[in-house]
Amino acid sequence: MEAILGQIEAYRKEIEAFEIGNAAQLEEYRIKYLGTKGIVKALFGEMRNVPTERKKEFGQVLNDFKQFAEGRYESARDTAGSSPAASASSIDLSLPGDPLPAGSRHPISLVRNRIIGIFQRLGFAVADGPEVEDDWHNFTALNLPENHPARDMQDTFYISQNPDWLLRTHTSNVQIREMEKGKLPIRIICPGRVYRNETISARAHCFFHQVEGLYIDEHVSFADLKQTLYFFVQELYGKDVKVRFRPSYFPFTEPSAEMDVSCFICGGPGCRVCKQTGWVEILGCGMVHPTVLENCGIDPAKYTGYAFGMGIERITMLQYGINDLRLFSENDVRFLRQFTGAV
Ligand code: DAH
């Protein structure tokens, strides 16, 4: 017992004399005295060799010593730990940093940006509009008056505060808003989020994304529409792609058409993606209906225009072979990571 007390005294002297001038010495000190295999710990281990009647006394000496050793460490750390010498020896500035996971763009953003890029090169400007819209801009001005049967295909969500407000069902509201500004000619594309009251499944969701386009000027013809869209899909799918236009119906265009591209998976003979037809439908389009022009204060005798609209999800699903619409909004990183590095 006396021997150990003498030893502790000697350690105190040693600690007082221990030179701690930089972080390396500080660490050396910590390991020697305070580490898990250090002297303080070892001395506590001696407790079991001390006779019972002196355990209390020894315990006090030990605690004192421990505080002393820690006190020295703490005061040295405040000075040595932050000295230039310390940082020079403990931080290697030449080491590469810890890598940060880079993240990736969402596939919908990737495809939207590609679509926008193609039309921007043709001189289209990007236009934006509200997602909470009034009935006029989403329906009535687009030749879809109340009780028009075509409204059935675009059931949406209404805002209880005001029965005239709804979540837009397409980005065509932006077309109306641009035309109402009265500045002609107009050459815009409108990318954005749209909403529909649909039961959520692999093929439908209550929201999705569209890009619509509008070109209004004097002498704009259906031939302009065809050529522009043909250029667009060639940029998207390659020069060999073929297109076909099928007559269709939209209240806001006349004539209206649906555009198909030759299947970019099988190239024609038929496969699962094109449902054995060789063709894939990708957008709706047409010449802007004279009533729509009039609704926006544009003289249909002087101006004509074309419009088109496509769903970004659909094009993305076809492009990447994604078979469930819900994957886009579940934020599952196992899905999203697959697009890392894509631009
Ligand atoms: N607004 C249509 C829809 O959401 C898509 C569309 C079709 C837009 C033809 C157009 C167009 O501008 O001309 O179903």
GROMACS .gro file of C-alpha atoms and ligand atoms in nm:
model
  357
    1MET     CA    1   0.000   0.000   0.000
    2GLU     CA    2   0.275   0.246   0.097
    3ALA     CA    3   0.462   0.152  -0.216
    4ILE     CA    4   0.165   0.240  -0.436
    5LEU     CA    5   0.112   0.572  -0.262
    6GLY     CA    6   0.478   0.650  -0.326
    7GLN     CA    7   0.434   0.550  -0.687
    8ILE     CA    8   0.135   0.784  -0.726
    9GLU     CA    9   0.342   1.070  -0.586
   10ALA     CA   10   0.609   0.994  -0.844
   11TYR     CA   11   0.350   0.997  -1.124
   12ARG     CA   12   0.233   1.341  -1.009
   13LYS     CA   13   0.586   1.474  -1.047
   14GLU     CA   14   0.615   1.306  -1.381
   15ILE     CA   15   0.292   1.466  -1.498
   16GLU     CA   16   0.402   1.811  -1.386
   17ALA     CA   17   0.720   1.768  -1.584
   18PHE     CA   18   0.551   1.616  -1.894
   19GLU     CA   19   0.610   1.845  -2.186
   20ILE     CA   20   0.295   1.907  -2.388
   21GLY     CA   21   0.376   2.153  -2.665
   22ASN     CA   22   0.176   2.017  -2.956
   23ALA     CA   23  -0.112   1.791  -3.044
   24ALA     CA   24   0.108   1.486  -3.086
   25GLN     CA   25   0.248   1.524  -2.735
   26LEU     CA   26  -0.099   1.588  -2.604
   27GLU     CA   27  -0.214   1.263  -2.755
   28GLU     CA   28   0.089   1.082  -2.618
   29TYR     CA   29   0.001   1.217  -2.272
   30ARG     CA   30  -0.360   1.111  -2.305
   31ILE     CA   31  -0.272   0.758  -2.405
   32LYS     CA   32  -0.011   0.721  -2.131
   33TYR     CA   33  -0.220   0.848  -1.839
   34LEU     CA   34  -0.585   0.857  -1.939
   35GLY     CA   35  -0.619   0.594  -2.209
   36THR     CA   36  -0.797   0.262  -2.159
   37LYS     CA   37  -0.457   0.098  -2.101
   38GLY     CA   38  -0.320   0.405  -1.923
   39ILE     CA   39  -0.180   0.457  -1.577
   40VAL     CA   40  -0.495   0.596  -1.411
   41LYS     CA   41  -0.694   0.293  -1.520
   42ALA     CA   42  -0.417   0.060  -1.403
   43LEU     CA   43  -0.406   0.223  -1.061
   44PHE     CA   44  -0.779   0.174  -1.018
   45GLY     CA   45  -0.711  -0.191  -1.091
   46GLU     CA   46  -0.484  -0.199  -0.784
   47MET     CA   47  -0.785  -0.138  -0.563
   48ARG     CA   48  -0.849  -0.508  -0.527
   49ASN     CA   49  -0.500  -0.556  -0.365
   50VAL     CA   50  -0.568  -0.294  -0.097
   51PRO     CA   51  -0.684  -0.420   0.243
   52THR     CA   52  -1.053  -0.350   0.304
   53GLU     CA   53  -1.000  -0.102   0.589
   54ARG     CA   54  -0.786   0.121   0.366
   55LYS     CA   55  -0.992   0.103   0.049
   56LYS     CA   56  -1.174   0.428   0.127
   57GLU     CA   57  -0.852   0.621   0.183
   58PHE     CA   58  -0.697   0.473  -0.131
   59GLY     CA   59  -1.008   0.554  -0.330
   60GLN     CA   60  -0.981   0.919  -0.232
   61VAL     CA   61  -0.613   0.935  -0.328
   62LEU     CA   62  -0.692   0.775  -0.661
   63ASN     CA   63  -0.978   1.010  -0.742
   64ASP     CA   64  -0.759   1.304  -0.654
   65PHE     CA   65  -0.490   1.175  -0.881
   66LYS     CA   66  -0.735   1.113  -1.162
   67GLN     CA   67  -0.866   1.468  -1.140
   68PHE     CA   68  -0.514   1.599  -1.138
   69ALA     CA   69  -0.419   1.399  -1.448
   70GLU     CA   70  -0.733   1.506  -1.630
   71GLY     CA   71  -0.692   1.868  -1.524
   72ARG     CA   72  -0.344   1.875  -1.673
   73TYR     CA   73  -0.482   1.727  -1.993
   74GLU     CA   74  -0.762   1.978  -2.024
   75SER     CA   75  -0.550   2.285  -1.961
   76ALA     CA   76  -0.284   2.157  -2.204
   77ARG     CA   77  -0.546   2.084  -2.466
   78ASP     CA   78  -0.673   2.441  -2.461
   79THR     CA   79  -0.330   2.573  -2.549
   80ALA     CA   80  -0.142   2.298  -2.732
   81GLY     CA   81  -0.440   2.165  -2.921
   82SER     CA   82  -0.491   2.489  -3.107
   83SER     CA   83  -0.134   2.601  -3.158
   84PRO     CA   84  -0.005   2.619  -3.514
   85ALA     CA   85   0.253   2.356  -3.433
   86ALA     CA   86  -0.027   2.131  -3.320
   87SER     CA   87  -0.232   2.166  -3.635
   88ALA     CA   88   0.072   2.123  -3.851
   89SER     CA   89   0.143   1.788  -3.696
   90SER     CA   90  -0.209   1.654  -3.655
   91ILE     CA   91  -0.385   1.763  -3.976
   92ASP     CA   92  -0.258   1.647  -4.308
   93LEU     CA   93  -0.387   1.908  -4.549
   94SER     CA   94  -0.283   1.703  -4.848
   95LEU     CA   95  -0.526   1.420  -4.767
   96PRO     CA   96  -0.829   1.405  -4.998
   97GLY     CA   97  -1.156   1.501  -4.824
   98ASP     CA   98  -1.428   1.255  -4.735
   99PRO     CA   99  -1.634   1.194  -5.046
  100LEU     CA  100  -1.985   1.342  -5.036
  101PRO     CA  101  -2.254   1.142  -5.214
  102ALA     CA  102  -2.326   1.346  -5.527
  103GLY     CA  103  -2.700   1.278  -5.557
  104SER     CA  104  -2.863   1.269  -5.896
  105ARG     CA  105  -3.125   1.446  -6.098
  106HIS     CA  106  -3.473   1.300  -6.088
  107PRO     CA  107  -3.552   1.114  -6.413
  108ILE     CA  108  -3.849   1.347  -6.472
  109SER     CA  109  -3.614   1.647  -6.452
  110LEU     CA  110  -3.365   1.479  -6.685
  111VAL     CA  111  -3.624   1.421  -6.955
  112ARG     CA  112  -3.793   1.760  -6.901
  113ASN     CA  113  -3.457   1.936  -6.944
  114ARG     CA  114  -3.389   1.743  -7.264
  115ILE     CA  115  -3.728   1.837  -7.406
  116ILE     CA  116  -3.684   2.202  -7.308
  117GLY     CA  117  -3.334   2.206  -7.459
  118ILE     CA  118  -3.458   2.085  -7.797
  119PHE     CA  119  -3.734   2.347  -7.820
  120GLN     CA  120  -3.511   2.625  -7.694
  121ARG     CA  121  -3.278   2.559  -7.983
  122LEU     CA  122  -3.578   2.618  -8.212
  123GLY     CA  123  -3.640   2.956  -8.051
  124PHE     CA  124  -3.915   2.861  -7.803
  125ALA     CA  125  -3.913   3.048  -7.471
  126VAL     CA  126  -4.005   2.877  -7.144
  127ALA     CA  127  -4.325   3.014  -6.985
  128ASP     CA  128  -4.466   2.946  -6.644
  129GLY     CA  129  -4.809   2.972  -6.480
  130PRO     CA  130  -4.998   2.892  -6.160
  131GLU     CA  131  -5.084   2.539  -6.049
  132VAL     CA  132  -5.389   2.669  -5.862
  133GLU     CA  133  -5.595   2.808  -6.148
  134ASP     CA  134  -5.939   2.949  -6.212
  135ASP     CA  135  -6.199   2.779  -6.425
  136TRP     CA  136  -6.155   3.024  -6.713
  137HIS     CA  137  -5.785   2.961  -6.775
  138ASN     CA  138  -5.799   2.586  -6.725
  139PHE     CA  139  -6.127   2.508  -6.903
  140THR     CA  140  -6.362   2.773  -7.035
  141ALA     CA  141  -6.115   2.979  -7.239
  142LEU     CA  142  -5.991   2.654  -7.392
  143ASN     CA  143  -6.334   2.596  -7.543
  144LEU     CA  144  -6.430   2.359  -7.263
  145PRO     CA  145  -6.737   2.534  -7.119
  146GLU     CA  146  -6.913   2.405  -6.810
  147ASN     CA  147  -7.092   2.076  -6.876
  148HIS     CA  148  -6.877   2.002  -7.180
  149PRO     CA  149  -6.834   1.623  -7.188
  150ALA     CA  150  -6.458   1.653  -7.248
  151ARG     CA  151  -6.427   1.785  -6.894
  152ASP     CA  152  -6.499   1.433  -6.771
  153MET     CA  153  -6.154   1.319  -6.879
  154GLN     CA  154  -5.995   1.591  -6.671
  155ASP     CA  155  -6.163   1.567  -6.332
  156THR     CA  156  -5.957   1.754  -6.078
  157PHE     CA  157  -5.938   1.889  -5.724
  158TYR     CA  158  -6.130   2.200  -5.625
  159ILE     CA  159  -6.039   2.454  -5.361
  160SER     CA  160  -6.314   2.481  -5.098
  161GLN     CA  161  -6.229   2.847  -5.027
  162ASN     CA  162  -6.343   2.944  -5.375
  163PRO     CA  163  -6.553   2.723  -5.607
  164ASP     CA  164  -6.391   2.888  -5.909
  165TRP     CA  165  -6.043   2.762  -5.814
  166LEU     CA  166  -5.898   2.426  -5.901
  167LEU     CA  167  -5.568   2.247  -5.949
  168ARG     CA  168  -5.485   2.278  -6.317
  169THR     CA  169  -5.535   1.963  -6.522
  170HIS     CA  170  -5.290   2.058  -6.795
  171THR     CA  171  -5.037   2.334  -6.861
  172SER     CA  172  -5.264   2.475  -7.131
  173ASN     CA  173  -5.357   2.744  -6.878
  174VAL     CA  174  -5.015   2.896  -6.949
  175GLN     CA  175  -5.102   2.916  -7.319
  176ILE     CA  176  -5.415   3.116  -7.234
  177ARG     CA  177  -5.226   3.346  -7.001
  178GLU     CA  178  -4.959   3.414  -7.264
  179MET     CA  179  -5.217   3.483  -7.534
  180GLU     CA  180  -5.407   3.719  -7.305
  181LYS     CA  181  -5.095   3.931  -7.269
  182GLY     CA  182  -5.157   4.029  -7.630
  183LYS     CA  183  -4.794   4.028  -7.741
  184LEU     CA  184  -4.756   3.850  -8.073
  185PRO     CA  185  -4.601   3.641  -8.214
  186ILE     CA  186  -4.587   3.380  -7.937
  187ARG     CA  187  -4.349   3.087  -7.936
  188ILE     CA  188  -4.343   2.918  -7.596
  189ILE     CA  189  -4.319   2.587  -7.420
  190CYS     CA  190  -4.475   2.539  -7.079
  191PRO     CA  191  -4.334   2.264  -6.861
  192GLY     CA  192  -4.505   2.202  -6.530
  193ARG     CA  193  -4.693   1.989  -6.284
  194VAL     CA  194  -5.059   1.910  -6.340
  195TYR     CA  195  -5.328   1.732  -6.138
  196ARG     CA  196  -5.613   1.492  -6.201
  197ASN     CA  197  -5.857   1.319  -5.976
  198GLU     CA  198  -5.752   0.964  -6.059
  199THR     CA  199  -5.719   0.653  -5.848
  200ILE     CA  200  -5.348   0.596  -5.799
  201SER     CA  201  -5.210   0.290  -5.975
  202ALA     CA  202  -4.910   0.186  -6.184
  203ARG     CA  203  -5.056   0.376  -6.479
  204ALA     CA  204  -5.230   0.677  -6.320
  205HIS     CA  205  -5.155   0.926  -6.046
  206CYS     CA  206  -5.321   1.231  -5.901
  207PHE     CA  207  -5.039   1.446  -6.038
  208PHE     CA  208  -4.793   1.427  -6.325
  209HIS     CA  209  -4.588   1.656  -6.550
  210GLN     CA  210  -4.644   1.797  -6.895
  211VAL     CA  211  -4.469   2.005  -7.152
  212GLU     CA  212  -4.695   2.197  -7.386
  213GLY     CA  213  -4.600   2.417  -7.675
  214LEU     CA  214  -4.768   2.706  -7.854
  215TYR     CA  215  -4.675   2.898  -8.166
  216ILE     CA  216  -4.894   3.183  -8.288
  217ASP     CA  217  -4.815   3.411  -8.577
  218GLU     CA  218  -4.944   3.503  -8.918
  219HIS     CA  219  -4.946   3.212  -9.164
  220VAL     CA  220  -4.863   2.935  -8.917
  221SER     CA  221  -4.980   2.610  -9.074
  222PHE     CA  222  -5.022   2.244  -8.994
  223ALA     CA  223  -4.709   2.182  -9.203
  224ASP     CA  224  -4.510   2.394  -8.954
  225LEU     CA  225  -4.650   2.187  -8.669
  226LYS     CA  226  -4.554   1.860  -8.835
  227GLN     CA  227  -4.205   1.972  -8.922
  228THR     CA  228  -4.137   2.109  -8.574
  229LEU     CA  229  -4.255   1.793  -8.402
  230TYR     CA  230  -4.065   1.576  -8.649
  231PHE     CA  231  -3.748   1.769  -8.568
  232PHE     CA  232  -3.821   1.728  -8.199
  233VAL     CA  233  -3.852   1.350  -8.205
  234GLN     CA  234  -3.549   1.316  -8.428
  235GLU     CA  235  -3.350   1.500  -8.163
  236LEU     CA  236  -3.502   1.283  -7.892
  237TYR     CA  237  -3.485   0.939  -8.056
  238GLY     CA  238  -3.242   0.973  -8.345
  239LYS     CA  239  -3.264   1.054  -8.714
  240ASP     CA  240  -3.420   0.721  -8.814
  241VAL     CA  241  -3.739   0.773  -8.618
  242LYS     CA  242  -4.062   0.783  -8.818
  243VAL     CA  243  -4.377   0.973  -8.722
  244ARG     CA  244  -4.743   0.936  -8.798
  245PHE     CA  245  -5.034   1.163  -8.719
  246ARG     CA  246  -5.375   1.018  -8.633
  247PRO     CA  247  -5.685   1.239  -8.633
  248SER     CA  248  -5.806   1.308  -8.283
  249TYR     CA  249  -6.023   1.544  -8.086
  250PHE     CA  250  -5.937   1.823  -7.841
  251PRO     CA  251  -6.184   2.108  -7.785
  252PHE     CA  252  -5.903   2.365  -7.806
  253THR     CA  253  -5.758   2.259  -8.142
  254GLU     CA  254  -5.907   2.205  -8.488
  255PRO     CA  255  -5.795   1.994  -8.659
  256SER     CA  256  -5.645   1.784  -8.381
  257ALA     CA  257  -5.410   1.492  -8.401
  258GLU     CA  258  -5.228   1.240  -8.195
  259MET     CA  259  -4.864   1.185  -8.292
  260ASP     CA  260  -4.700   0.842  -8.279
  261VAL     CA  261  -4.333   0.763  -8.325
  262SER     CA  262  -4.198   0.439  -8.467
  263CYS     CA  263  -4.110   0.216  -8.173
  264PHE     CA  264  -3.758   0.301  -8.063
  265ILE     CA  265  -3.722  -0.039  -7.895
  266CYS     CA  266  -3.807  -0.277  -8.180
  267GLY     CA  267  -3.792  -0.031  -8.470
  268GLY     CA  268  -4.117  -0.156  -8.626
  269PRO     CA  269  -4.190  -0.530  -8.609
  270GLY     CA  270  -4.367  -0.502  -8.272
  271CYS     CA  271  -4.270  -0.563  -7.910
  272ARG     CA  272  -4.407  -0.527  -7.557
  273VAL     CA  273  -4.338  -0.153  -7.538
  274CYS     CA  274  -4.537  -0.074  -7.855
  275LYS     CA  275  -4.794  -0.347  -7.779
  276GLN     CA  276  -4.700  -0.524  -8.104
  277THR     CA  277  -4.804  -0.225  -8.319
  278GLY     CA  278  -4.463  -0.081  -8.405
  279TRP     CA  279  -4.586   0.264  -8.298
  280VAL     CA  280  -4.581   0.454  -7.968
  281GLU     CA  281  -4.812   0.747  -7.899
  282ILE     CA  282  -4.629   1.037  -7.740
  283LEU     CA  283  -4.831   1.357  -7.776
  284GLY     CA  284  -5.148   1.540  -7.874
  285CYS     CA  285  -5.148   1.843  -8.101
  286GLY     CA  286  -5.344   2.057  -8.342
  287MET     CA  287  -5.418   2.401  -8.481
  288VAL     CA  288  -5.542   2.639  -8.212
  289HIS     CA  289  -5.921   2.663  -8.234
  290PRO     CA  290  -6.044   3.007  -8.358
  291THR     CA  291  -6.273   3.032  -8.055
  292VAL     CA  292  -5.970   2.997  -7.824
  293LEU     CA  293  -5.790   3.276  -8.011
  294GLU     CA  294  -6.101   3.495  -7.984
  295ASN     CA  295  -6.136   3.419  -7.613
  296CYS     CA  296  -5.788   3.563  -7.569
  297GLY     CA  297  -5.846   3.871  -7.783
  298ILE     CA  298  -5.652   3.748  -8.087
  299ASP     CA  299  -5.802   3.796  -8.433
  300PRO     CA  300  -5.836   3.447  -8.592
  301ALA     CA  301  -5.867   3.605  -8.937
  302LYS     CA  302  -5.514   3.740  -8.906
  303TYR     CA  303  -5.338   3.490  -8.681
  304THR     CA  304  -5.316   3.114  -8.672
  305GLY     CA  305  -5.120   2.888  -8.446
  306TYR     CA  306  -5.043   2.536  -8.342
  307ALA     CA  307  -5.024   2.375  -8.001
  308PHE     CA  308  -4.909   2.043  -7.865
  309GLY     CA  309  -4.886   1.872  -7.531
  310MET     CA  310  -4.707   1.568  -7.391
  311GLY     CA  311  -4.674   1.389  -7.060
  312ILE     CA  312  -4.318   1.377  -6.931
  313GLU     CA  313  -4.379   1.064  -6.722
  314ARG     CA  314  -4.490   0.870  -7.026
  315ILE     CA  315  -4.184   0.965  -7.230
  316THR     CA  316  -3.957   0.891  -6.933
  317MET     CA  317  -4.116   0.551  -6.873
  318LEU     CA  318  -4.074   0.457  -7.236
  319GLN     CA  319  -3.718   0.582  -7.243
  320TYR     CA  320  -3.594   0.401  -6.932
  321GLY     CA  321  -3.828   0.101  -6.935
  322ILE     CA  322  -4.000   0.207  -6.611
  323ASN     CA  323  -4.328   0.024  -6.563
  324ASP     CA  324  -4.483   0.188  -6.257
  325LEU     CA  325  -4.575   0.555  -6.234
  326ARG     CA  326  -4.565   0.549  -5.854
  327LEU     CA  327  -4.188   0.500  -5.854
  328PHE     CA  328  -4.144   0.865  -5.956
  329SER     CA  329  -4.289   1.001  -5.634
  330GLU     CA  330  -4.187   0.744  -5.374
  331ASN     CA  331  -3.838   0.888  -5.321
  332ASP     CA  332  -3.684   0.543  -5.298
  333VAL     CA  333  -3.310   0.599  -5.336
  334ARG     CA  334  -3.266   0.253  -5.488
  335PHE     CA  335  -3.474   0.380  -5.781
  336LEU     CA  336  -3.326   0.730  -5.794
  337ARG     CA  337  -2.963   0.615  -5.770
  338GLN     CA  338  -2.996   0.442  -6.104
  339PHE     CA  339  -2.994   0.783  -6.268
  340THR     CA  340  -2.671   0.900  -6.107
  341GLY     CA  341  -2.440   1.034  -6.373
  342ALA     CA  342  -2.715   1.075  -6.633
  343VAL     CA  343  -2.739   1.428  -6.770
  344DAH     N1  344  -5.397   1.954  -7.287
  344DAH     C1  345  -5.401   1.819  -7.340
  344DAH     C2  346  -5.412   1.720  -7.228
  344DAH     O1  347  -5.370   1.750  -7.120
  344DAH     C3  348  -5.281   1.792  -7.421
  344DAH     C4  349  -5.280   1.875  -7.542
  344DAH     C5  350  -5.330   1.826  -7.659
  344DAH     C6  351  -5.231   2.002  -7.541
  344DAH     C7  352  -5.332   1.903  -7.773
  344DAH     C8  353  -5.231   2.081  -7.653
  344DAH     C9  354  -5.283   2.029  -7.770
  344DAH     O2  355  -5.185   2.204  -7.653
  344DAH     O3  356  -5.283   2.104  -7.879
  344DAH     O4  357  -5.462   1.612  -7.249
   0.00000   0.00000   0.00000
